Coordinates of C-alpha atoms in Angstrom, one line a residue:
X29 CA -61.8 -21.7 60.0
X30 CA -59.0 -19.3 58.8
X31 CA -55.2 -20.0 57.2
X32 CA -52.9 -18.6 59.9
X33 CA -50.2 -19.5 57.5
X34 CA -48.2 -15.9 56.0
X35 CA -47.1 -16.0 52.4
X36 CA -43.5 -16.2 52.4
X37 CA -42.4 -13.1 51.2
X38 CA -40.5 -10.9 47.9
X39 CA -37.4 -11.3 49.3
X40 CA -37.7 -14.6 50.3
X41 CA -38.4 -15.9 47.2
X42 CA -35.7 -14.3 45.3
X43 CA -33.1 -15.7 47.7
X44 CA -34.8 -19.1 47.4
X45 CA -34.3 -18.8 43.7
X46 CA -31.3 -17.3 43.6
X47 CA -30.1 -20.5 46.3
X48 CA -31.4 -23.3 43.8
X49 CA -28.9 -21.7 41.0
X50 CA -26.3 -21.3 42.4
X51 CA -26.7 -25.4 43.7
X52 CA -27.3 -25.7 39.8
X53 CA -24.7 -24.6 39.1
X54 CA -22.6 -26.2 41.5
X55 CA -23.9 -29.9 40.4
X56 CA -23.6 -29.0 36.8
X57 CA -19.8 -27.9 38.3
X58 CA -18.8 -30.9 39.5
X59 CA -20.4 -33.6 36.7
X60 CA -20.6 -31.3 33.5
X61 CA -22.4 -31.6 31.1
X62 CA -20.6 -30.6 28.3
X63 CA -17.5 -30.0 26.1
X64 CA -15.8 -28.3 24.0
X65 CA -14.7 -28.9 20.1
X66 CA -11.9 -27.8 18.7
X67 CA -9.2 -28.3 15.4
X68 CA -8.2 -26.6 12.3
X69 CA -9.4 -25.8 8.7
X70 CA -7.2 -26.4 5.8
X71 CA -8.0 -25.9 2.1
X72 CA -6.5 -28.6 0.3
X73 CA -6.2 -26.9 -3.0
X74 CA -4.0 -23.6 -1.6
X75 CA -2.2 -25.8 0.4
X76 CA -2.9 -23.5 3.4
X77 CA -5.3 -22.6 6.5
X78 CA -8.1 -20.9 6.2
X79 CA -8.8 -17.6 8.4
X80 CA -12.1 -16.6 8.7
X81 CA -13.9 -19.7 8.0
X82 CA -17.5 -19.4 9.8
X83 CA -18.4 -22.7 11.8
X84 CA -21.5 -23.0 13.4
X85 CA -23.5 -25.7 15.5
X86 CA -26.9 -27.0 13.7
X87 CA -29.3 -26.2 16.3
X88 CA -28.1 -23.5 17.8
X89 CA -26.5 -20.0 18.2
X90 CA -23.4 -20.4 17.9
X91 CA -20.6 -20.4 15.4
X92 CA -16.8 -18.9 15.7
X93 CA -14.9 -17.9 13.6
X94 CA -10.1 -19.4 12.1
X95 CA -8.0 -17.7 13.1
X96 CA -4.6 -16.4 11.1
X97 CA -3.8 -20.3 11.6
X98 CA -6.9 -21.6 11.2
X99 CA -7.5 -23.2 14.8
X100 CA -11.3 -22.4 16.1
X101 CA -12.7 -23.5 19.1
X102 CA -16.1 -24.0 20.3
X103 CA -17.2 -24.1 24.3
X104 CA -20.0 -24.9 25.7
X105 CA -20.7 -28.1 23.9
X106 CA -23.9 -30.5 24.9
X107 CA -22.5 -33.8 25.7
X108 CA -23.1 -36.3 22.4
X109 CA -23.9 -35.9 19.1
X110 CA -23.7 -32.5 17.2
X111 CA -23.6 -31.8 13.4
X112 CA -20.4 -28.8 12.7
X113 CA -20.6 -26.5 9.2
X114 CA -18.4 -25.0 8.1
X115 CA -18.0 -22.1 5.3
X116 CA -15.6 -20.3 3.2
X117 CA -16.3 -17.6 0.7
X118 CA -15.6 -19.5 -2.9
X119 CA -15.5 -23.9 -1.8
X120 CA -18.1 -25.4 -1.1
X121 CA -20.1 -25.5 2.4
X122 CA -19.0 -29.2 4.5
X123 CA -21.0 -30.7 7.8
X124 CA -20.0 -33.4 9.9
X125 CA -21.1 -34.8 12.7
X126 CA -18.9 -34.4 15.7
X127 CA -19.2 -36.9 19.6
X128 CA -18.4 -34.4 22.2
X129 CA -17.9 -36.4 25.4
X130 CA -18.5 -34.2 28.9
X131 CA -15.4 -32.5 30.4
X132 CA -13.1 -33.5 27.0
X133 CA -12.3 -31.8 23.9
X134 CA -13.2 -33.1 20.8
X135 CA -10.5 -32.7 17.9
X136 CA -12.4 -31.8 14.6
X137 CA -10.1 -30.9 12.1
X138 CA -12.0 -30.1 8.9
X139 CA -10.0 -30.2 5.1
X140 CA -12.1 -28.2 2.3
X141 CA -11.6 -28.4 -1.2
X142 CA -11.8 -32.0 -1.8
X143 CA -13.7 -33.6 -4.3
X144 CA -15.9 -36.8 -2.9
X145 CA -14.6 -40.4 -3.7
X146 CA -15.4 -42.2 -6.4
X147 CA -18.2 -44.6 -5.6
X148 CA -17.5 -48.9 -6.8
X149 CA -20.2 -49.2 -9.9
X150 CA -21.5 -52.8 -10.8
X151 CA -20.5 -54.5 -14.3
X152 CA -23.2 -54.0 -17.1
X153 CA -24.6 -50.0 -15.0
X154 CA -25.0 -47.1 -16.9
X155 CA -21.9 -45.2 -16.9
X156 CA -22.8 -41.8 -14.7
X157 CA -19.7 -39.1 -14.9
X158 CA -18.0 -38.0 -11.4
X159 CA -18.6 -35.0 -9.8
X160 CA -16.6 -32.2 -12.6
X161 CA -14.8 -29.9 -10.4
X162 CA -12.7 -26.6 -11.8
X163 CA -9.6 -26.2 -10.1
X164 CA -9.4 -22.4 -8.9
X165 CA -6.3 -21.0 -9.7
X166 CA -3.5 -18.6 -7.7
X167 CA -5.9 -15.5 -8.6
X168 CA -8.9 -16.8 -7.2
X169 CA -7.8 -18.0 -4.5
X170 CA -7.0 -14.6 -3.3
X171 CA -10.4 -13.0 -4.3
X172 CA -11.7 -15.9 -2.5
X173 CA -9.9 -14.7 0.6
X174 CA -10.1 -11.3 0.6
X175 CA -14.1 -11.6 -0.7
X176 CA -14.8 -13.6 2.8
X177 CA -12.5 -11.3 5.7
X178 CA -15.2 -8.6 3.8
X179 CA -17.8 -10.5 4.2
X180 CA -17.8 -10.6 7.7
X181 CA -15.4 -7.5 8.9
X182 CA -17.1 -6.0 11.5
X183 CA -17.1 -2.5 9.8
X184 CA -17.1 -1.7 6.0
X185 CA -13.6 -2.5 4.6
X186 CA -11.6 -3.8 1.3
X187 CA -9.4 -6.3 1.6
X188 CA -7.4 -7.4 -1.4
X189 CA -4.7 -10.5 -1.2
X190 CA -1.5 -10.0 -2.6
X191 CA -1.4 -13.2 -3.8
X192 CA -3.8 -12.1 -6.3
X193 CA -2.5 -9.5 -8.4
X194 CA 0.5 -11.7 -8.8
X195 CA 4.2 -10.2 -9.2
X196 CA 4.7 -6.7 -9.1
X197 CA 7.2 -5.1 -10.7
X198 CA 8.4 -2.0 -9.3
X199 CA 6.8 -3.7 -5.6
X200 CA 5.1 -0.5 -4.6
X201 CA 1.9 -1.9 -2.7
X202 CA 0.0 1.6 -4.3
X203 CA -0.3 -0.2 -7.6
X204 CA -1.9 -3.4 -5.5
X205 CA -3.8 -0.8 -3.4
X206 CA -5.3 1.6 -7.0
X207 CA -7.7 -0.4 -7.8
X208 CA -9.7 -0.9 -4.5
X209 CA -13.3 1.3 -4.9
X210 CA -12.6 5.0 -2.7
X211 CA -9.1 5.0 -3.4
X212 CA -7.1 7.2 -4.7
X213 CA -3.5 7.2 -5.7
X214 CA -1.4 10.5 -6.1
X215 CA 1.1 10.0 -7.8
X216 CA 4.6 11.9 -8.1
X217 CA 7.5 11.1 -10.6
X218 CA 5.0 8.6 -11.4
X219 CA 5.1 7.0 -8.5
X220 CA 2.3 6.0 -6.5
X221 CA 3.5 7.3 -3.6
X222 CA 0.4 8.2 -1.3
X223 CA -3.6 7.3 -0.4
X224 CA -6.2 9.4 -0.3
X225 CA -9.8 8.2 0.5
X226 CA -13.2 9.5 -0.4
X227 CA -11.6 12.1 -0.7
X228 CA -9.8 13.2 1.7
X229 CA -6.7 14.0 1.8
X230 CA -3.4 11.7 2.3
X231 CA -2.4 13.0 5.7
X232 CA -5.3 11.8 7.4
X233 CA -5.1 8.5 5.8
X234 CA -2.9 6.2 8.5
X235 CA -0.9 3.7 7.2
X236 CA 0.4 0.6 9.0
X237 CA 1.8 -2.5 9.2
X238 CA 0.2 -5.4 11.2
X239 CA -1.0 -2.9 12.7
X240 CA 2.0 -0.7 14.0
X241 CA 2.9 2.9 12.1
X242 CA 5.5 2.4 8.9
X243 CA 7.8 5.8 9.0
X244 CA 8.5 8.1 5.8
X245 CA 11.2 10.7 5.5
X246 CA 10.7 11.0 1.6
X247 CA 9.1 14.5 1.3
X248 CA 7.1 15.1 3.8
X249 CA 7.9 17.9 5.9
X250 CA 6.2 18.0 9.2
X251 CA 2.8 16.3 8.0
X252 CA 1.4 13.2 8.3
X253 CA 2.3 11.7 5.0
X254 CA 3.4 8.4 4.3
X255 CA 5.0 7.5 1.1
X256 CA 4.4 3.9 0.5
X257 CA 7.5 4.6 -2.6
X258 CA 9.4 3.4 0.5
X259 CA 7.9 -0.5 1.0
X260 CA 7.7 -3.5 -0.4
X261 CA 4.6 -5.5 -1.1
X262 CA 6.5 -8.6 -1.6
X263 CA 6.5 -9.6 1.9
X264 CA 3.1 -8.8 3.1
X265 CA -0.1 -11.6 2.8
X266 CA -2.6 -9.0 2.1
X267 CA -3.5 -5.1 2.5
X268 CA -6.8 -4.3 4.1
X269 CA -8.9 -0.6 3.3
X270 CA -10.7 0.1 6.6
X271 CA -13.5 2.8 5.0
X272 CA -15.2 3.1 8.7
X273 CA -13.8 5.0 11.9
X274 CA -14.5 2.6 15.3
X275 CA -13.2 3.4 18.4
X276 CA -10.0 2.4 18.6
X277 CA -9.0 3.5 15.2
X278 CA -6.7 7.2 15.4
X279 CA -7.7 10.0 15.4
X280 CA -6.6 11.1 12.0
X281 CA -8.2 8.7 10.3
X282 CA -10.9 11.1 8.9
X283 CA -12.0 8.9 6.7
X284 CA -10.3 5.5 7.3
X285 CA -6.8 3.8 7.3
X286 CA -5.6 0.9 5.3
X287 CA -3.7 -2.0 7.5
X288 CA -0.8 -3.9 5.4
X289 CA -1.1 -8.0 7.4
X290 CA 2.9 -9.2 7.2
X291 CA 2.9 -13.3 5.9
X292 CA 2.7 -15.8 8.8
X293 CA 4.1 -18.7 8.8
X294 CA 1.1 -20.9 10.5
X295 CA -0.7 -20.3 7.3
X296 CA 0.5 -23.0 5.2
X297 CA 0.5 -27.0 6.4
X298 CA 3.8 -27.5 4.6
X299 CA 6.6 -25.6 4.2
X300 CA 5.8 -23.0 0.3
X301 CA 8.5 -21.5 -1.6
X302 CA 7.9 -19.2 -4.7
X303 CA 10.9 -17.3 -6.8
X304 CA 11.0 -15.2 -9.9
X305 CA 13.4 -14.1 -12.2
X306 CA 11.8 -11.4 -15.1
X307 CA 13.6 -8.0 -17.1
X308 CA 11.9 -4.9 -16.9
X309 CA 11.9 -2.2 -19.6
X310 CA 9.5 1.0 -20.4
X311 CA 8.3 1.8 -24.2
X312 CA 10.0 5.0 -24.3
X313 CA 13.4 2.6 -24.4
X314 CA 13.4 -0.8 -25.4
X315 CA 17.3 -1.2 -26.4
X316 CA 19.2 -4.2 -24.8
X317 CA 22.2 -1.9 -25.3
X318 CA 23.8 0.8 -23.2
X319 CA 21.8 4.4 -24.6
X320 CA 22.6 8.0 -22.2
X321 CA 21.5 7.8 -18.4
X322 CA 21.7 10.0 -15.7
X323 CA 24.7 10.4 -15.0
X324 CA 27.8 10.8 -17.7
X325 CA 28.6 7.0 -18.4
X326 CA 25.3 4.8 -21.2
X327 CA 23.1 2.4 -19.0
X328 CA 21.3 -0.4 -19.6
X329 CA 16.9 0.6 -20.1
X330 CA 16.7 -3.1 -19.6
X331 CA 17.0 -4.3 -16.6
X332 CA 16.4 -7.5 -14.4
X333 CA 14.8 -7.6 -11.5
X334 CA 13.8 -11.3 -9.3
X335 CA 11.4 -11.6 -5.8
X336 CA 10.8 -14.5 -3.6
X337 CA 9.4 -16.2 -0.5
X338 CA 8.9 -18.8 1.6
X339 CA 6.3 -19.9 4.2
X340 CA 7.9 -22.4 6.2
X341 CA 6.0 -24.3 9.2
X342 CA 8.7 -25.7 10.8
X343 CA 6.1 -27.9 13.6
X344 CA 2.8 -26.8 14.6
X345 CA 5.3 -25.0 17.5
X346 CA 7.4 -23.0 15.3
X347 CA 7.7 -21.4 12.1
X348 CA 8.6 -18.8 10.1
X349 CA 9.1 -17.1 6.5
X350 CA 11.9 -14.9 4.5
X351 CA 10.9 -13.0 1.3
X352 CA 12.9 -10.1 -0.7
X353 CA 13.3 -9.0 -3.9
X354 CA 15.4 -6.1 -6.9
X355 CA 14.0 -4.3 -8.9
X356 CA 15.4 -1.9 -11.3
X357 CA 13.8 0.3 -13.6
X358 CA 14.4 3.1 -16.6
X359 CA 11.6 5.6 -17.3
X360 CA 11.4 8.5 -18.7
X361 CA 9.7 11.3 -18.1
X362 CA 9.1 13.5 -21.3
X363 CA 6.6 16.3 -20.6
X364 CA 5.6 19.7 -22.9
X365 CA 3.4 22.9 -21.6
X366 CA 1.5 24.9 -22.7
X367 CA -0.4 28.1 -21.8
X368 CA -2.8 29.7 -24.1
X369 CA -4.1 32.7 -23.0
X370 CA -7.9 33.1 -22.4
X371 CA -8.2 29.9 -21.7
X372 CA -6.4 28.7 -18.7
X373 CA -3.8 32.0 -18.2
X374 CA -5.7 35.4 -18.0
X375 CA -5.6 38.7 -20.9
X376 CA -3.6 42.1 -19.0
X377 CA -5.4 44.5 -21.7
X378 CA -1.8 45.4 -22.6
X379 CA 1.2 43.1 -23.6
X380 CA -1.2 40.1 -23.8
X381 CA -4.5 41.6 -25.4
X382 CA -7.7 40.6 -24.5
X383 CA -9.8 37.7 -26.2
X384 CA -13.4 35.6 -25.1
X385 CA -12.8 31.7 -24.7
X386 CA -13.5 30.5 -28.3
X387 CA -10.1 32.0 -29.5
X388 CA -7.6 31.6 -27.0
X389 CA -3.7 31.8 -28.3
X390 CA -0.3 30.3 -27.6
X391 CA 1.7 32.5 -24.8
X392 CA 4.2 30.2 -23.9
X393 CA 5.0 26.6 -25.1
X394 CA 8.0 24.4 -22.8
X395 CA 8.9 20.7 -23.4
X396 CA 11.6 18.5 -21.3
X397 CA 13.2 16.0 -21.6
X398 CA 13.7 13.8 -17.9
X399 CA 15.6 10.2 -17.2
X400 CA 15.0 8.7 -14.2
X401 CA 16.5 5.4 -12.9
X402 CA 15.4 3.4 -9.9
X403 CA 16.4 0.1 -7.8
X404 CA 14.2 -1.4 -5.4
X405 CA 15.7 -4.1 -2.7
X406 CA 14.0 -6.0 0.3
X407 CA 13.9 -8.2 2.9
X408 CA 11.8 -9.4 5.5
X409 CA 11.7 -12.1 7.9
X410 CA 9.0 -13.4 10.7
X411 CA 9.4 -16.1 13.7
X412 CA 6.7 -17.5 14.8
X413 CA 5.9 -19.3 18.4
X414 CA 3.2 -21.0 19.3
X415 CA 4.2 -21.8 22.7
X416 CA 0.7 -22.1 24.3
X417 CA -2.7 -23.7 22.9
X418 CA -4.3 -20.3 22.7
X419 CA -0.9 -18.0 22.9
X420 CA 1.5 -17.4 19.7
X421 CA 3.9 -14.9 19.8
X422 CA 5.2 -13.3 15.9
X423 CA 8.8 -11.1 15.7
X424 CA 8.3 -9.7 12.7
X425 CA 11.3 -7.1 10.5
X426 CA 10.9 -5.6 8.0
X427 CA 13.2 -3.6 5.8
X428 CA 13.6 -1.8 2.6
X429 CA 16.1 0.5 0.1
X430 CA 15.6 2.6 -2.1
X431 CA 17.8 4.8 -5.1
X432 CA 17.0 6.7 -7.0
X433 CA 18.8 9.1 -9.5
X434 CA 16.9 11.2 -12.2
X435 CA 18.0 13.9 -14.7
X436 CA 15.4 16.2 -16.6
X437 CA 16.2 19.5 -18.8
X438 CA 13.2 22.0 -20.1
X439 CA 13.3 24.2 -22.3
X440 CA 10.9 27.0 -22.5
X441 CA 9.8 29.2 -25.0
X442 CA 8.0 32.9 -24.0
X443 CA 7.0 35.1 -26.3
X444 CA 6.9 37.9 -24.0
X445 CA 3.9 39.7 -25.7
X446 CA 1.3 40.3 -28.2
X447 CA -0.1 42.8 -30.3
X448 CA -3.4 43.2 -31.0
X449 CA -4.3 41.3 -34.9
X450 CA -1.0 38.8 -33.8
X451 CA -2.8 36.1 -32.7
X452 CA -5.4 33.4 -33.4
X453 CA -6.2 29.5 -32.2
X454 CA -3.7 28.2 -34.5
X455 CA -0.3 30.9 -34.5
X456 CA 1.1 33.9 -32.1
X457 CA 3.5 36.3 -33.5
X458 CA 4.7 37.3 -30.6
X459 CA 6.0 41.5 -30.0
X460 CA 9.8 42.1 -31.5
X461 CA 12.1 41.5 -28.8
X462 CA 10.2 41.1 -25.8
X463 CA 10.3 37.2 -25.5
X464 CA 12.9 35.1 -24.5
X465 CA 14.6 31.5 -23.9
X466 CA 14.8 29.5 -20.5
X467 CA 16.3 26.5 -20.6
X468 CA 16.4 24.4 -17.1
X469 CA 18.1 21.4 -15.8
X470 CA 17.3 19.4 -12.6
X471 CA 19.4 16.7 -11.2
X472 CA 20.1 14.5 -8.2
X473 CA 19.8 11.2 -6.2
X474 CA 18.0 10.3 -3.1
X475 CA 18.7 7.1 -0.7
X476 CA 15.8 5.8 1.6
X477 CA 16.2 3.2 3.8
X478 CA 13.4 2.0 6.1
X479 CA 13.4 -0.4 8.8
X480 CA 10.0 -2.4 11.0
X481 CA 10.5 -4.7 13.2
X482 CA 8.1 -5.6 15.7
X483 CA 6.9 -8.5 18.1
X484 CA 3.7 -9.1 18.9
X485 CA 2.0 -11.8 21.2
X486 CA -2.0 -12.5 20.6
X487 CA -4.2 -15.2 23.1
X488 CA -7.5 -16.9 21.3
X489 CA -9.1 -18.7 24.5
X490 CA -12.5 -20.1 24.7
X491 CA -14.0 -16.7 26.3
X492 CA -11.2 -14.3 26.2
X493 CA -9.4 -12.3 22.9
X494 CA -6.4 -10.4 23.4
X495 CA -3.2 -8.9 22.0
X496 CA -0.3 -7.0 22.8
X497 CA 2.3 -5.8 21.0
X498 CA 5.1 -3.3 20.2
X499 CA 7.2 -1.3 17.7
X500 CA 9.9 0.3 16.4
X501 CA 9.8 1.7 12.8
X502 CA 12.9 4.3 11.0
X503 CA 12.9 6.3 8.0
X504 CA 16.2 8.1 6.6
X505 CA 16.2 9.7 3.8
X506 CA 19.3 11.5 1.6
X507 CA 19.8 13.5 -0.7
X508 CA 22.7 14.7 -2.7
X509 CA 23.7 15.8 -6.6
X510 CA 27.4 17.9 -6.3
X511 CA 28.9 13.7 -5.7
X512 CA 27.2 12.7 -9.3
X513 CA 28.3 15.7 -11.1
X514 CA 25.9 18.2 -11.7
X515 CA 23.3 20.6 -9.6
X516 CA 20.6 20.6 -7.6
X517 CA 19.4 23.0 -11.1
X518 CA 20.5 25.4 -13.4
X519 CA 19.5 27.9 -15.6
X520 CA 20.4 29.2 -18.8
X521 CA 18.8 33.2 -20.3
X522 CA 18.1 33.9 -23.4
X523 CA 16.5 37.8 -23.4
X524 CA 15.6 39.9 -26.0
X525 CA 14.7 37.7 -29.2
X526 CA 10.9 37.6 -30.9
X527 CA 9.3 34.2 -30.6
X528 CA 6.1 32.8 -33.3
X529 CA 4.2 29.6 -32.7
X530 CA 2.7 28.0 -36.5
X531 CA 1.1 25.9 -37.0
X532 CA -0.1 24.6 -33.6
X533 CA -2.6 22.2 -32.5
X534 CA -4.0 20.9 -29.4
X535 CA 0.0 18.7 -27.7
X536 CA 2.7 21.3 -30.0
X537 CA 3.3 23.9 -32.0
X538 CA 4.8 21.8 -35.2
X539 CA 6.2 25.3 -35.8
X540 CA 8.6 27.7 -33.1
X541 CA 10.4 30.6 -34.7
X542 CA 12.9 32.5 -32.4
X543 CA 15.2 35.7 -33.8
X544 CA 17.3 37.8 -32.2
X545 CA 15.5 41.0 -31.4
X546 CA 17.7 43.5 -32.6
X547 CA 18.8 42.5 -35.7
X548 CA 15.9 40.0 -37.2
X549 CA 18.7 37.4 -37.1
X550 CA 17.3 33.8 -37.2
X551 CA 18.3 32.0 -33.5
X552 CA 18.8 28.7 -33.4
X553 CA 18.3 27.7 -29.4
X554 CA 18.8 24.8 -29.5
X555 CA 23.0 25.7 -29.0
X556 CA 23.8 26.2 -25.5
X557 CA 26.2 29.1 -26.6
X558 CA 23.4 30.8 -27.0
X559 CA 22.8 31.4 -23.8
X560 CA 24.4 33.0 -20.9
X561 CA 23.9 30.8 -17.2
X562 CA 22.8 32.8 -14.7
X563 CA 22.3 30.7 -11.8
X564 CA 22.6 27.3 -9.7
X565 CA 21.6 25.6 -6.4
X566 CA 22.9 21.9 -4.6
X567 CA 20.7 20.6 -2.2
X568 CA 21.4 18.6 0.8
X569 CA 18.5 17.3 2.3
X570 CA 18.5 14.3 4.9
X571 CA 15.4 13.4 7.3
X572 CA 14.5 11.2 10.0
X573 CA 11.6 9.6 10.7
X574 CA 10.7 7.1 14.0
X575 CA 7.6 5.9 14.6
X576 CA 7.4 3.9 18.2
X577 CA 3.4 1.9 18.7
X578 CA 2.6 0.3 21.8
X579 CA -0.2 -1.0 22.6
X580 CA -2.9 -3.8 24.0
X581 CA -6.8 -4.7 24.3
X582 CA -8.6 -7.7 25.2
X583 CA -12.7 -8.6 24.3
X584 CA -15.0 -10.5 24.8
X585 CA -18.1 -11.5 22.8
X586 CA -21.0 -12.7 24.5
X587 CA -23.3 -14.4 23.0
X588 CA -26.5 -13.3 24.0
X589 CA -29.8 -12.9 21.8
X590 CA -28.7 -9.2 20.6
X591 CA -25.4 -10.8 20.2
X592 CA -22.5 -7.6 22.2
X593 CA -18.7 -7.6 22.5
X594 CA -16.8 -5.9 25.3
X595 CA -12.7 -4.8 24.2
X596 CA -11.3 -2.5 26.3
X597 CA -7.0 -1.5 25.8
X598 CA -4.2 0.9 25.6
X599 CA -2.8 2.5 22.3
X600 CA 0.2 4.4 22.4
X601 CA 1.7 6.0 19.8
X602 CA 4.5 8.8 19.2
X603 CA 6.2 10.6 15.9
X604 CA 9.6 11.7 15.8
X605 CA 10.6 13.4 12.8
X606 CA 14.3 15.1 12.4
X607 CA 14.6 17.7 8.9
X608 CA 17.6 18.6 8.4
X609 CA 19.4 20.0 4.9
X610 CA 19.8 23.4 3.0
X611 CA 19.5 25.0 -0.4
X612 CA 23.0 26.1 -1.5
X613 CA 23.1 29.8 -4.5
X614 CA 26.0 29.6 -6.8
X615 CA 26.5 32.5 -9.2
X616 CA 28.1 31.9 -12.9
X617 CA 30.0 35.0 -14.0
X618 CA 32.0 35.0 -17.0
X619 CA 36.1 35.7 -17.3
X620 CA 35.2 39.6 -16.9
X621 CA 33.5 38.3 -13.3
X622 CA 29.9 40.5 -13.8
X623 CA 26.7 38.0 -14.7
X624 CA 24.9 38.0 -17.6
X625 CA 21.6 37.0 -19.1
X626 CA 22.7 37.5 -22.5
X627 CA 25.5 36.1 -24.2
X628 CA 29.2 37.7 -24.5
X629 CA 30.7 37.6 -27.9

């Protein structure tokens, strides 16, 4: 006999499998056999909630990370008893059993850092010491947070917690960032102002606050450089330095970017208040009495300062932070500059004869005495609203003011020329009447105001994670000089003199001799009546910088054999910079109305 029954086609087989799958999913939906686990991870030692604590379900591939408020969530957990394990750098990992009911959310809060309870001891038993736990200091807590962020970051990143360094007297983020690998701080007038990364110039290192561009209006021209001395570190929680650009990074980040994360009210379980008061002084002047300053009146060089910070979680739905501070600092800016012919400066064979690198000679010596007084004010506030289980809205305002008065005086000795045989590495005798003396003064003041209001929404759901934000930052720079009673720059000169350097060592010549070129009479280079004023200038710069940021994105993680994350969004940034000002020249003349480069008697 022959079996005449036909085998089902491939299409029929796939249709049957698909139908069975749909029916199984429908039955599962009608009779859910899974639930979820959610809760918060709390650090008892630090008194705050932990961000990016790693949680796993034993026997599965599921893992989750806590958010900035310590919240975590597992979905699709089989009903029954399951083991939840939590890990955070610097703390002992913990494992707990959680009962999951079908179709229900099991709430499991985790407290880390607490010591185990002592076990009762029977009379006559041997005494056994309990576990000895060393409490972590504030600095170690900050280091652990930073290391944990780096451990689980999706790209190459260095993180430093602001608390790790304690009180930063001058308040600038650059004094914290300079210790990070790959970071080079560019200093100007003793201030850590700009950042370069891995050899890339500062114009290609974006600086953001919570992901929003920070405006900067001081001394940048039309470039993209952001000055850090206009911002205070007191209002931020940590600094993130990303070395590997990602698809969502701006095009200007050639080597990476820097993001300063503001404080959040949900970092703590209970209110936390810190404050400090301090005195600031430099080695150049440690006197408590008033001494000569940048203005016409003496000022104090030992100055007081303070800062404060409050993190207040009012309840599970609302909290706020408030921080601020004031610092005042005096700094001397003394400097000497040596010009060596045959070393760093070329010879010409005529006025400056040729020499070999092992026999350079000093042709110019300049000494500068400078004073700078800086005052900073900062104030920041954040309002955090948790209007749903997975949604948080944060309103943040950062404001700072920077004021600086500076004054410097530079005296330059130029030999003008040297005859062959009149020089050694230890002495130089200039050609008669070819030398000159130049006295230059520079002074002024500048005021900077920067503020940054931002609004940010975060959604941390069981399936989707999304965020959106809008921010506006504005910085204003004003400079001047005449209002303080001096010019931005002045110069006075005495020509036709003979200059000689003797007893030269690595820093400067120990003896400088100046004589009149015509008479050979010794000349005192420190008497103002031996000079003639040649010119002066005044500057009144006014710069404004505006940065607008708007972004929104959403992402979803797929926990398959090969982990996959899909993320999409939009990012709009606009920068407007307005630069104004001019240099006004002044020419000084005597009573006869004629300018001169030599004093008139």
